């Protein structure tokens, strides 16, 4: 499933503000490949929902508006140097009372877009796991069929065993059975190797 991405998108500074950390902290994560981003020329853009999902720390991008208005003066929040030290979530400064209605609508739209993108990513993740599970199950069925065919062939050994007993006695029968069992073991091992290759995507 490759639906178009939605939700808030911004540069590293904007995402740092969203997370309540310094721009340098986000830059380190970008350089280390820990968060996804798109780049056009020298401009780097980050989808907030995708980055939060990659970090395993999803948040509500509109929550900070109410928290900031109720509990702290505007502009007093301190960004953290480390994304993982439980930062205080911040957003753009709240405007004067006449602008708060617009701010509310903007933050509501950001929240809805963010939640929609998180839902899309969760769905893709679940669908991916279902596809992987189906592939494994199909490989197990194929391997089981091959093993079953090998086991079903055992009764067909009777004529060869009888001939070996008549011509060479117990030692001949023992040698024949060792050869047959060795071939059966190799067939089972080959079936399990194919199953392991399918499970790992054919990588060696």
mmCIF file of C-alpha atoms in Angstrom:
data_model
loop_
_atom_site.group_PDB
_atom_site.id
_atom_site.type_symbol
_atom_site.label_atom_id
_atom_site.label_comp_id
_atom_site.label_asym_id
_atom_site.label_seq_id
_atom_site.Cartn_x
_atom_site.Cartn_y
_atom_site.Cartn_z
ATOM 1 C CA UNK A 1 0.000 0.000 0.000
ATOM 2 C CA UNK A 2 1.597 3.265 -1.133
ATOM 3 C CA UNK A 3 -0.814 6.025 -0.206
ATOM 4 C CA UNK A 4 0.221 9.646 -0.350
ATOM 5 C CA UNK A 5 1.718 10.900 2.886
ATOM 6 C CA UNK A 6 -0.179 13.488 4.918
ATOM 7 C CA UNK A 7 0.318 15.472 8.084
ATOM 8 C CA UNK A 8 2.609 18.323 9.124
ATOM 9 C CA UNK A 9 5.857 18.689 7.168
ATOM 10 C CA UNK A 10 8.698 21.064 7.935
ATOM 11 C CA UNK A 11 12.427 21.595 7.958
ATOM 12 C CA UNK A 12 14.760 20.432 10.713
ATOM 13 C CA UNK A 13 14.178 23.555 12.790
ATOM 14 C CA UNK A 14 10.393 23.120 12.609
ATOM 15 C CA UNK A 15 10.615 19.455 13.569
ATOM 16 C CA UNK A 16 12.958 20.340 16.429
ATOM 17 C CA UNK A 17 10.312 22.770 17.698
ATOM 18 C CA UNK A 18 7.646 20.077 17.326
ATOM 19 C CA UNK A 19 9.769 17.729 19.457
ATOM 20 C CA UNK A 20 10.923 20.383 21.923
ATOM 21 C CA UNK A 21 14.613 19.755 21.230
ATOM 22 C CA UNK A 22 17.463 21.630 19.577
ATOM 23 C CA UNK A 23 17.965 21.673 15.837
ATOM 24 C CA UNK A 24 21.352 20.044 16.414
ATOM 25 C CA UNK A 25 19.661 17.027 18.018
ATOM 26 C CA UNK A 26 17.453 16.575 14.957
ATOM 27 C CA UNK A 27 20.397 17.083 12.609
ATOM 28 C CA UNK A 28 22.222 14.207 14.318
ATOM 29 C CA UNK A 29 19.204 11.935 13.852
ATOM 30 C CA UNK A 30 18.928 12.902 10.183
ATOM 31 C CA UNK A 31 22.622 12.233 9.559
ATOM 32 C CA UNK A 32 22.458 8.879 11.356
ATOM 33 C CA UNK A 33 19.443 7.816 9.276
ATOM 34 C CA UNK A 34 17.196 7.348 12.311
ATOM 35 C CA UNK A 35 14.386 9.466 10.908
ATOM 36 C CA UNK A 36 13.098 9.576 7.306
ATOM 37 C CA UNK A 37 13.306 12.778 5.298
ATOM 38 C CA UNK A 38 13.123 14.087 1.761
ATOM 39 C CA UNK A 39 15.727 16.343 0.221
ATOM 40 C CA UNK A 40 15.432 18.763 -2.664
ATOM 41 C CA UNK A 41 18.776 20.360 -3.357
ATOM 42 C CA UNK A 42 20.037 21.495 0.018
ATOM 43 C CA UNK A 43 16.566 21.669 1.591
ATOM 44 C CA UNK A 44 15.627 18.842 3.952
ATOM 45 C CA UNK A 45 11.959 18.289 4.808
ATOM 46 C CA UNK A 46 10.636 15.989 7.513
ATOM 47 C CA UNK A 47 7.151 14.538 7.781
ATOM 48 C CA UNK A 48 6.482 14.842 11.519
ATOM 49 C CA UNK A 49 4.295 11.730 11.747
ATOM 50 C CA UNK A 50 6.727 9.556 9.798
ATOM 51 C CA UNK A 51 9.677 10.744 11.883
ATOM 52 C CA UNK A 52 7.824 10.258 15.179
ATOM 53 C CA UNK A 53 6.754 6.786 14.048
ATOM 54 C CA UNK A 54 10.345 5.873 13.202
ATOM 55 C CA UNK A 55 11.442 7.025 16.657
ATOM 56 C CA UNK A 56 8.574 5.217 18.378
ATOM 57 C CA UNK A 57 7.498 8.475 20.049
ATOM 58 C CA UNK A 58 4.249 9.647 18.487
ATOM 59 C CA UNK A 59 2.729 12.796 19.970
ATOM 60 C CA UNK A 60 -0.194 15.120 19.341
ATOM 61 C CA UNK A 61 1.145 18.188 17.498
ATOM 62 C CA UNK A 62 -1.736 20.349 18.729
ATOM 63 C CA UNK A 63 -1.454 19.429 22.416
ATOM 64 C CA UNK A 64 1.123 22.079 23.141
ATOM 65 C CA UNK A 65 -1.199 24.976 22.370
ATOM 66 C CA UNK A 66 -3.427 24.360 25.389
ATOM 67 C CA UNK A 67 -0.553 23.362 27.655
ATOM 68 C CA UNK A 68 1.486 26.412 26.734
ATOM 69 C CA UNK A 69 -1.413 28.807 27.195
ATOM 70 C CA UNK A 70 -2.465 27.357 30.549
ATOM 71 C CA UNK A 71 0.804 26.730 32.334
ATOM 72 C CA UNK A 72 3.691 28.827 31.030
ATOM 73 C CA UNK A 73 4.504 32.239 29.555
ATOM 74 C CA UNK A 74 4.924 32.397 25.823
ATOM 75 C CA UNK A 75 8.478 31.835 24.641
ATOM 76 C CA UNK A 76 9.763 30.442 27.974
ATOM 77 C CA UNK A 77 9.993 26.791 26.968
ATOM 78 C CA UNK A 78 13.563 25.504 26.816
ATOM 79 C CA UNK A 79 14.468 23.073 24.026
ATOM 80 C CA UNK A 80 16.391 19.975 25.049
ATOM 81 C CA UNK A 81 19.674 18.801 23.563
ATOM 82 C CA UNK A 82 18.568 15.179 23.523
ATOM 83 C CA UNK A 83 15.370 13.960 21.897
ATOM 84 C CA UNK A 84 15.038 11.136 24.411
ATOM 85 C CA UNK A 85 15.152 13.077 27.697
ATOM 86 C CA UNK A 86 11.359 13.549 27.921
ATOM 87 C CA UNK A 87 11.253 17.033 26.355
ATOM 88 C CA UNK A 88 8.427 19.498 26.769
ATOM 89 C CA UNK A 89 6.514 19.661 23.515
ATOM 90 C CA UNK A 90 6.405 23.152 22.053
ATOM 91 C CA UNK A 91 4.794 24.770 19.026
ATOM 92 C CA UNK A 92 4.763 28.154 17.411
ATOM 93 C CA UNK A 93 4.059 31.035 19.798
ATOM 94 C CA UNK A 94 0.407 31.651 20.469
ATOM 95 C CA UNK A 95 -0.759 34.969 19.107
ATOM 96 C CA UNK A 96 -2.934 37.599 20.733
ATOM 97 C CA UNK A 97 -6.512 36.724 21.683
ATOM 98 C CA UNK A 98 -7.805 37.803 18.299
ATOM 99 C CA UNK A 99 -5.519 35.299 16.605
ATOM 100 C CA UNK A 100 -6.180 32.323 18.849
ATOM 101 C CA UNK A 101 -9.169 31.158 16.804
ATOM 102 C CA UNK A 102 -6.960 30.891 13.728
ATOM 103 C CA UNK A 103 -4.259 29.168 15.777
ATOM 104 C CA UNK A 104 -6.802 26.646 17.026
ATOM 105 C CA UNK A 105 -7.933 25.832 13.497
ATOM 106 C CA UNK A 106 -4.342 25.469 12.321
ATOM 107 C CA UNK A 107 -3.433 23.182 15.192
ATOM 108 C CA UNK A 108 -6.588 21.143 14.728
ATOM 109 C CA UNK A 109 -5.752 20.666 11.037
ATOM 110 C CA UNK A 110 -2.188 19.708 11.976
ATOM 111 C CA UNK A 111 -3.445 17.181 14.518
ATOM 112 C CA UNK A 112 -5.907 15.626 12.065
ATOM 113 C CA UNK A 113 -3.287 15.375 9.336
ATOM 114 C CA UNK A 114 -0.768 13.936 11.780
ATOM 115 C CA UNK A 115 -3.211 11.326 13.090
ATOM 116 C CA UNK A 116 -4.207 10.379 9.538
ATOM 117 C CA UNK A 117 -0.566 9.800 8.613
ATOM 118 C CA UNK A 118 0.068 7.713 11.750
ATOM 119 C CA UNK A 119 -3.007 5.610 10.905
ATOM 120 C CA UNK A 120 -1.760 5.139 7.339
ATOM 121 C CA UNK A 121 1.689 4.060 8.547
ATOM 122 C CA UNK A 122 0.171 1.655 11.081
ATOM 123 C CA UNK A 123 -2.009 0.105 8.375
ATOM 124 C CA UNK A 124 0.939 -0.334 6.018
ATOM 125 C CA UNK A 125 2.929 -1.938 8.831
ATOM 126 C CA UNK A 126 0.116 -4.380 9.626
ATOM 127 C CA UNK A 127 -0.411 -5.234 5.954
ATOM 128 C CA UNK A 128 3.321 -5.827 5.577
ATOM 129 C CA UNK A 129 3.305 -8.241 8.504
ATOM 130 C CA UNK A 130 0.298 -10.066 7.028
ATOM 131 C CA UNK A 131 2.051 -10.466 3.675
ATOM 132 C CA UNK A 132 5.188 -11.785 5.395
ATOM 133 C CA UNK A 133 3.120 -14.254 7.415
ATOM 134 C CA UNK A 134 1.316 -15.472 4.297
ATOM 135 C CA UNK A 135 4.635 -16.021 2.489
ATOM 136 C CA UNK A 136 5.981 -18.059 5.407
ATOM 137 C CA UNK A 137 2.821 -20.156 5.581
ATOM 138 C CA UNK A 138 2.975 -20.885 1.845
ATOM 139 C CA UNK A 139 6.638 -21.896 2.148
ATOM 140 C CA UNK A 140 5.823 -24.185 5.066
ATOM 141 C CA UNK A 141 3.063 -25.859 3.056
ATOM 142 C CA UNK A 142 5.451 -26.416 0.135
ATOM 143 C CA UNK A 143 8.182 -27.828 2.394
ATOM 144 C CA UNK A 144 5.658 -30.052 4.163
ATOM 145 C CA UNK A 145 4.396 -31.372 0.832
ATOM 146 C CA UNK A 146 7.911 -32.347 -0.244
ATOM 147 C CA UNK A 147 8.573 -34.092 3.070
ATOM 148 C CA UNK A 148 5.253 -35.913 2.882
ATOM 149 C CA UNK A 149 6.065 -37.130 -0.633
ATOM 150 C CA UNK A 150 9.373 -38.522 0.615
ATOM 151 C CA UNK A 151 7.706 -40.328 3.511
ATOM 152 C CA UNK A 152 4.965 -41.702 1.258
ATOM 153 C CA UNK A 153 7.665 -43.295 -0.896
ATOM 154 C CA UNK A 154 8.924 -45.522 1.957
ATOM 155 C CA UNK A 155 6.488 -48.404 1.279
ATOM 156 C CA UNK A 156 7.896 -48.534 -2.247
ATOM 157 C CA UNK A 157 11.202 -49.672 -0.817
ATOM 158 C CA UNK A 158 9.751 -53.103 -0.067
ATOM 159 C CA UNK A 159 10.734 -54.732 -3.378
ATOM 160 C CA UNK A 160 14.312 -53.478 -3.102
ATOM 161 C CA UNK A 161 14.515 -54.626 0.523
ATOM 162 C CA UNK A 162 13.193 -58.053 -0.407
ATOM 163 C CA UNK A 163 15.723 -58.387 -3.225
ATOM 164 C CA UNK A 164 18.551 -57.255 -0.949
ATOM 165 C CA UNK A 165 17.526 -59.793 1.694
ATOM 166 C CA UNK A 166 17.435 -62.622 -0.848
ATOM 167 C CA UNK A 167 20.767 -61.762 -2.433
ATOM 168 C CA UNK A 168 22.847 -60.389 0.433
ATOM 169 C CA UNK A 169 21.073 -61.110 3.659
ATOM 170 C CA UNK A 170 20.924 -58.779 6.655
ATOM 171 C CA UNK A 171 24.031 -56.804 5.749
ATOM 172 C CA UNK A 172 22.653 -55.990 2.305
ATOM 173 C CA UNK A 173 19.335 -54.870 3.801
ATOM 174 C CA UNK A 174 21.155 -52.699 6.343
ATOM 175 C CA UNK A 175 23.250 -51.046 3.633
ATOM 176 C CA UNK A 176 20.181 -50.421 1.481
ATOM 177 C CA UNK A 177 18.232 -48.864 4.362
ATOM 178 C CA UNK A 178 21.159 -46.594 5.258
ATOM 179 C CA UNK A 179 21.271 -45.372 1.667
ATOM 180 C CA UNK A 180 17.517 -44.798 1.525
ATOM 181 C CA UNK A 181 17.370 -43.010 4.884
ATOM 182 C CA UNK A 182 20.327 -40.805 3.906
ATOM 183 C CA UNK A 183 18.493 -39.773 0.752
ATOM 184 C CA UNK A 184 15.356 -39.033 2.776
ATOM 185 C CA UNK A 185 17.329 -36.909 5.246
ATOM 186 C CA UNK A 186 18.888 -34.907 2.403
ATOM 187 C CA UNK A 187 15.461 -34.295 0.876
ATOM 188 C CA UNK A 188 14.078 -33.048 4.212
ATOM 189 C CA UNK A 189 17.130 -30.830 4.745
ATOM 190 C CA UNK A 190 16.755 -29.336 1.250
ATOM 191 C CA UNK A 191 13.069 -28.603 1.929
ATOM 192 C CA UNK A 192 13.947 -26.800 5.160
ATOM 193 C CA UNK A 193 16.683 -24.784 3.424
ATOM 194 C CA UNK A 194 14.140 -23.608 0.837
ATOM 195 C CA UNK A 195 11.793 -22.634 3.687
ATOM 196 C CA UNK A 196 14.565 -20.648 5.395
ATOM 197 C CA UNK A 197 15.454 -18.881 2.129
ATOM 198 C CA UNK A 198 11.816 -17.906 1.547
ATOM 199 C CA UNK A 199 11.511 -16.644 5.128
ATOM 200 C CA UNK A 200 14.562 -14.396 4.733
ATOM 201 C CA UNK A 201 13.501 -13.063 1.360
ATOM 202 C CA UNK A 202 16.018 -15.156 -0.565
ATOM 203 C CA UNK A 203 19.012 -13.384 1.024
ATOM 204 C CA UNK A 204 22.196 -15.330 1.689
#
